[in-house]
PDB file of C-alpha atoms in Angstrom:
ATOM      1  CA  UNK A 749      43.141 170.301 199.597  1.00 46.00           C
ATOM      2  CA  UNK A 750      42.970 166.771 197.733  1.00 49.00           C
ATOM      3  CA  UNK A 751      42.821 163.152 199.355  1.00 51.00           C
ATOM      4  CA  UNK A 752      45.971 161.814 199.725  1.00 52.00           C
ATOM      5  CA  UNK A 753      44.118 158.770 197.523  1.00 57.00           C
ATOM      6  CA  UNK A 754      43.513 161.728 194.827  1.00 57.00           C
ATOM      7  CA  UNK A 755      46.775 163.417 195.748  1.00 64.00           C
ATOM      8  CA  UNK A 756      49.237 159.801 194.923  1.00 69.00           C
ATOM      9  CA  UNK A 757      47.431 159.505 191.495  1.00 83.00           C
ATOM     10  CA  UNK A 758      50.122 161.868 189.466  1.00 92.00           C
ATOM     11  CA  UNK A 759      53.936 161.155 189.722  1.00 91.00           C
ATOM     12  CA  UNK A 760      54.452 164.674 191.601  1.00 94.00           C
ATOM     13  CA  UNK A 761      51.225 164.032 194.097  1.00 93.00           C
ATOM     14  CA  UNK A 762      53.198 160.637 194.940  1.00 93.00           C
ATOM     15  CA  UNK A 763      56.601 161.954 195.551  1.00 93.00           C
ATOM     16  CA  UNK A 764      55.065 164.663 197.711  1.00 94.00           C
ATOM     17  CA  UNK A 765      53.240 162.445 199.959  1.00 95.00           C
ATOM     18  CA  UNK A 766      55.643 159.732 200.315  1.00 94.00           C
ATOM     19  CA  UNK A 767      58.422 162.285 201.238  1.00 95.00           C
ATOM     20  CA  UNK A 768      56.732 163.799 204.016  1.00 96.00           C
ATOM     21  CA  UNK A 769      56.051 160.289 204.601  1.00 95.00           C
ATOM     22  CA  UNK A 770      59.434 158.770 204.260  1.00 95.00           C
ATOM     23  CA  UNK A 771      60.677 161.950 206.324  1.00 96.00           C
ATOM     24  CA  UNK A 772      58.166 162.112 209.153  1.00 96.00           C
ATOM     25  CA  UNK A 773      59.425 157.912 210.152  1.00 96.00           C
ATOM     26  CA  UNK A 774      62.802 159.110 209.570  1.00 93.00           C
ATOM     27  CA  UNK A 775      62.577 162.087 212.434  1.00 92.00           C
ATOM     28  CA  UNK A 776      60.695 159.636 214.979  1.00 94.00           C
ATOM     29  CA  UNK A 777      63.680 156.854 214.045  1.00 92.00           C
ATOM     30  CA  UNK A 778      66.278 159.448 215.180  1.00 88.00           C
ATOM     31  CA  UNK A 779      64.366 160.353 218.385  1.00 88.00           C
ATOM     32  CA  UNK A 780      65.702 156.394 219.008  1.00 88.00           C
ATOM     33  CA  UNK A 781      68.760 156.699 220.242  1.00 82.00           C
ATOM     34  CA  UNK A 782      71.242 155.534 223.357  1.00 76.00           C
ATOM     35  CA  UNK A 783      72.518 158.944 224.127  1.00 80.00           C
ATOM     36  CA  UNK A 784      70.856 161.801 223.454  1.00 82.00           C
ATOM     37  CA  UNK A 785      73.191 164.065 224.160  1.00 85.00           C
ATOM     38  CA  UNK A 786      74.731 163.303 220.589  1.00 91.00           C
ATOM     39  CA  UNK A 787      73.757 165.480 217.536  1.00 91.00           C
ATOM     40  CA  UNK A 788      72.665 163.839 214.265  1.00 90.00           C
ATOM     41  CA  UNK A 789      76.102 165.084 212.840  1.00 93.00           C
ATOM     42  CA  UNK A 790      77.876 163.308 215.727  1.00 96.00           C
ATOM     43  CA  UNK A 791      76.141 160.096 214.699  1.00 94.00           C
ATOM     44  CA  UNK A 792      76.266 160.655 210.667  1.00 95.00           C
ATOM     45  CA  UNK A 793      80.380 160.688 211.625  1.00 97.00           C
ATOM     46  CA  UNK A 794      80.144 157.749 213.663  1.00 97.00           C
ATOM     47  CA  UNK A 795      78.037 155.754 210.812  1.00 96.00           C
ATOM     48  CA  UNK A 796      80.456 156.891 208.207  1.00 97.00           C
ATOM     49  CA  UNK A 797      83.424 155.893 210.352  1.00 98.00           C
ATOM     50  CA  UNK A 798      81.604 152.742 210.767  1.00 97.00           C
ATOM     51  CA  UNK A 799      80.904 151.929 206.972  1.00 96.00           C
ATOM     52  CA  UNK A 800      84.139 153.120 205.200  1.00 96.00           C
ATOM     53  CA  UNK A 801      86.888 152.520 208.153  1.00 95.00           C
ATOM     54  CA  UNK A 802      89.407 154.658 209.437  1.00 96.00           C
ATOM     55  CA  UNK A 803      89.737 158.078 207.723  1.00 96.00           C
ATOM     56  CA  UNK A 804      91.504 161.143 207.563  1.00 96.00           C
ATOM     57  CA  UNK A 805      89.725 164.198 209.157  1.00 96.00           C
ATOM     58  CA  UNK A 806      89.384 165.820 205.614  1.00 95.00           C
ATOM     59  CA  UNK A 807      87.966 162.456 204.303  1.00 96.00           C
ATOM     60  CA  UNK A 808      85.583 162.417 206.674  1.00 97.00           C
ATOM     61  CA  UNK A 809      84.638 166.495 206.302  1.00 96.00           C
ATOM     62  CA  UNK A 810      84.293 165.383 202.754  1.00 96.00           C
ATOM     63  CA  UNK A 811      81.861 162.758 202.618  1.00 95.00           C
ATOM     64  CA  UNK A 812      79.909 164.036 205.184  1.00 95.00           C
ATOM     65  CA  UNK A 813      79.358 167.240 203.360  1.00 94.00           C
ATOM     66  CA  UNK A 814      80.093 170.193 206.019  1.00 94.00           C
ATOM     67  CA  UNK A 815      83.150 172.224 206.401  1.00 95.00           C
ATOM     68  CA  UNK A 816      86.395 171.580 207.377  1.00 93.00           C
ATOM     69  CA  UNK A 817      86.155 173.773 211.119  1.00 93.00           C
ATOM     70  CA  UNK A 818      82.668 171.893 211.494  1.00 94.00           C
ATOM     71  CA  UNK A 819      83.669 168.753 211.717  1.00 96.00           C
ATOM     72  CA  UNK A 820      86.653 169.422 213.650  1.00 96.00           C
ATOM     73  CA  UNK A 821      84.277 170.165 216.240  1.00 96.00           C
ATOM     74  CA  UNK A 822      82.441 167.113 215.866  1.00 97.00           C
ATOM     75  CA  UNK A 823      85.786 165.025 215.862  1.00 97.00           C
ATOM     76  CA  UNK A 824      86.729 166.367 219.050  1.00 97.00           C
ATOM     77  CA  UNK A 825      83.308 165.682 220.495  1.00 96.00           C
ATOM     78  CA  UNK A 826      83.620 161.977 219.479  1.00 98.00           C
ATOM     79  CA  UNK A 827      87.480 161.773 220.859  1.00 97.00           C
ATOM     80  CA  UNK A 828      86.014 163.289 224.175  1.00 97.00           C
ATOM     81  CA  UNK A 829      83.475 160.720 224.363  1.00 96.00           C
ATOM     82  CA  UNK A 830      85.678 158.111 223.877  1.00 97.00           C
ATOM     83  CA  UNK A 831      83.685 157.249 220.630  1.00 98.00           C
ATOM     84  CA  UNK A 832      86.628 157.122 218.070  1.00 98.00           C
ATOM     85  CA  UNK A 833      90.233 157.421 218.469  1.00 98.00           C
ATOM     86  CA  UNK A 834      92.422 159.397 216.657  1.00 96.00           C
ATOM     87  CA  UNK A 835      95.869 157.009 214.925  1.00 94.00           C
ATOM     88  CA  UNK A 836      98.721 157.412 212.806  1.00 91.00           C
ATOM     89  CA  UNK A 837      98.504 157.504 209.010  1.00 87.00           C
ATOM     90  CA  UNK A 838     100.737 154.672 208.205  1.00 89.00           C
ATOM     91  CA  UNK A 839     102.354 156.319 205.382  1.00 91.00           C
ATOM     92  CA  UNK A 840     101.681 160.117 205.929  1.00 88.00           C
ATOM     93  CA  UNK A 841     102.849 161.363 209.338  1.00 86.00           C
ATOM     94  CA  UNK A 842     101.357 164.768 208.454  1.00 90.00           C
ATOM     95  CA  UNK A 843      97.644 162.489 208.844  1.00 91.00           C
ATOM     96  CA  UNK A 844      96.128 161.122 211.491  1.00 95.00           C
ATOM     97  CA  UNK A 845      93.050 158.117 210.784  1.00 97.00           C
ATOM     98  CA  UNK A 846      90.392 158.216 212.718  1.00 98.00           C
ATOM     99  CA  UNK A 847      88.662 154.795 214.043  1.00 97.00           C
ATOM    100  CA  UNK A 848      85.923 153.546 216.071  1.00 97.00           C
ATOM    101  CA  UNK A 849      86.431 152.354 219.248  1.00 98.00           C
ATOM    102  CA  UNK A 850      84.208 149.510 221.070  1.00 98.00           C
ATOM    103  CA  UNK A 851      82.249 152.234 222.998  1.00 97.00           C
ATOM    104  CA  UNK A 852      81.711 153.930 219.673  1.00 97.00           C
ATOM    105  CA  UNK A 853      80.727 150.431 217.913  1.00 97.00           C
ATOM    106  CA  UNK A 854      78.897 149.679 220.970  1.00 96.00           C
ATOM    107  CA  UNK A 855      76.801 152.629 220.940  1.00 95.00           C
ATOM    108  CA  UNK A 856      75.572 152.581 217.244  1.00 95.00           C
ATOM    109  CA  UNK A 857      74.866 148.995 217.532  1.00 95.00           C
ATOM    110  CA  UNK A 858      72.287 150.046 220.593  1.00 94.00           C
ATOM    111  CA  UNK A 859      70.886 152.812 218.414  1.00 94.00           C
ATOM    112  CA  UNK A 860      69.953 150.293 216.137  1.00 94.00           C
ATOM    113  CA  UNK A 861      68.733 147.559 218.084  1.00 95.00           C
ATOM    114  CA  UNK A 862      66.296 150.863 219.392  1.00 94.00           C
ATOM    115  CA  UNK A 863      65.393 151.911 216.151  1.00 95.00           C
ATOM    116  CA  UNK A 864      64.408 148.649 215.182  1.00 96.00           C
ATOM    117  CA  UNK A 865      62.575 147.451 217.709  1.00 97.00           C
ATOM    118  CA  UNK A 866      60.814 150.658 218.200  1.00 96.00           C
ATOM    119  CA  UNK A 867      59.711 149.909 214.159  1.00 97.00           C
ATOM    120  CA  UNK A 868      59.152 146.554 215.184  1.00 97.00           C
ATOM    121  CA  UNK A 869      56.567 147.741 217.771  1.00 97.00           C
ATOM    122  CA  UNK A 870      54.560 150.202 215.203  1.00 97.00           C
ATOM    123  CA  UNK A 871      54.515 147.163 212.196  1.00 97.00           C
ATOM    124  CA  UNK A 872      52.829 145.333 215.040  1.00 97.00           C
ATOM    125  CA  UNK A 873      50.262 147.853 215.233  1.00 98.00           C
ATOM    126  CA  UNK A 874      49.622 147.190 211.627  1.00 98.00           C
ATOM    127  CA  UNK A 875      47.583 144.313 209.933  1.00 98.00           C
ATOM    128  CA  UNK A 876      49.020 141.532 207.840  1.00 98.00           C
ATOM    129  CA  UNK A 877      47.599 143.113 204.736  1.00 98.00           C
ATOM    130  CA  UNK A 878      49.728 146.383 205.118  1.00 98.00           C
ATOM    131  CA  UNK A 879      52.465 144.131 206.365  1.00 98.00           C
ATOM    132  CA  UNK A 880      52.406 142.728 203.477  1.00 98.00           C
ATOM    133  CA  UNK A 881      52.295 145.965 201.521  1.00 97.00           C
ATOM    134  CA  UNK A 882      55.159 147.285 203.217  1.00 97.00           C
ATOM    135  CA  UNK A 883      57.106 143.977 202.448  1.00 97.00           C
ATOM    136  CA  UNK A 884      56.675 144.724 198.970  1.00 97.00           C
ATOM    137  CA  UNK A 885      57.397 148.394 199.420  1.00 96.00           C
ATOM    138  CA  UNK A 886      61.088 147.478 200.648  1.00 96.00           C
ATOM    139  CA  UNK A 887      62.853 146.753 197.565  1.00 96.00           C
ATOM    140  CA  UNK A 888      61.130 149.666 195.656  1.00 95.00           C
ATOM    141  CA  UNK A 889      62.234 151.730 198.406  1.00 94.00           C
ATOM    142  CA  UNK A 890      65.591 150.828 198.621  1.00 94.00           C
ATOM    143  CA  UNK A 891      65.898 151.132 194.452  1.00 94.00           C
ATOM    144  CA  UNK A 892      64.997 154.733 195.359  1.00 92.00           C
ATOM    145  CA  UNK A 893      67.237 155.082 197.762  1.00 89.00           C
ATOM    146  CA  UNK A 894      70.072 154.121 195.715  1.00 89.00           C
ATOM    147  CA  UNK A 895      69.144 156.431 192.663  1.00 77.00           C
ATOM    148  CA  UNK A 896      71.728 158.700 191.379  1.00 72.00           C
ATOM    149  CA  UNK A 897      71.535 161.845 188.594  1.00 54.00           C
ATOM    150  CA  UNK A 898      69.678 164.538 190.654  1.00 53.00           C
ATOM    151  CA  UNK A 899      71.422 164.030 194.304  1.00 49.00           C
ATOM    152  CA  UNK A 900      71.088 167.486 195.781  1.00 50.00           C
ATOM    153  CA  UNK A 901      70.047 169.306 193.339  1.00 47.00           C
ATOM    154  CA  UNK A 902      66.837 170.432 195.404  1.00 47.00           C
ATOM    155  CA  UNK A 903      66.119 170.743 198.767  1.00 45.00           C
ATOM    156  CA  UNK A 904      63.388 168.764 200.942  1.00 44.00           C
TER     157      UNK A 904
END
């Protein structure tokens, strides 16, 4: 098997490495969390909430990606966990909106102040050289993240 140094030399060696990479911090920055009784899908929902404000159950369904029945299931969760609350759609009484309460604002903003200072402990680790790198990196990175065209068209 090549060096990863030999590997990162070609375009496709590169995007292999640095999405195992890029996926390996992103597992140990979920194992960060305030409640861990909450599934990823529970807390995509939440974040989504979060970002876009109140929405419909469809809306959410929607953007999120999974069926319907599925998130139903992770609505209820939420509402059970006094996370969001469910409101009604000020000009479509057939809709409800669902928002974030305090306790469900309160909880992502713990997951992140984890997350982050859990990241903040491993940069320590590093030296100011790859701090440096990684400073750099972040910009790249985030031009990456925002790409569009070929959004799931493969898998991981």
């Amino acid at each position: 098997m090549p060096t990863t140094r030999t590997h990162t030399r070609t375009d496709t060696g590169l995007a292999a490495e640095l999405r195992i990479s890029v996926m390996r911090l992103a597992r140990r920055l979920r194992l960060q969390r305030a409640d861990p009784s909450l599934s990823d899908t529970q807390l995509a929902a939440l974040g989504a909430i979060e970002r876009n404000g109140s929405m419909t159950p469809g809306e959410l369904a929607e953007h999120e990606k999974v069926q319907p029945p599925s998130m139903t299931r992770v609505i209820s969760a939420l509402e059970e966990n006094g996370l969001i609350a469910r409101t009604s759609h000020p000009t479509d009484r057939r809709q409800v909106l669902l928002a974030l309460t305090e306790k469900g604002s309160a909880l992502l903003g713990e997951i992140r102040r984890r997350r982050t200072a859990w990241l903040a402990r491993r940069l320590r680790e590093l030296t100011p050289e790859e701090r440096a790198t990684l400073r750099a990196a972040v910009p790249i990175l985030e031009k990456l993240s925002r790409a569009g065209g070929e959004a799931n068209k493969t898998s991981s």
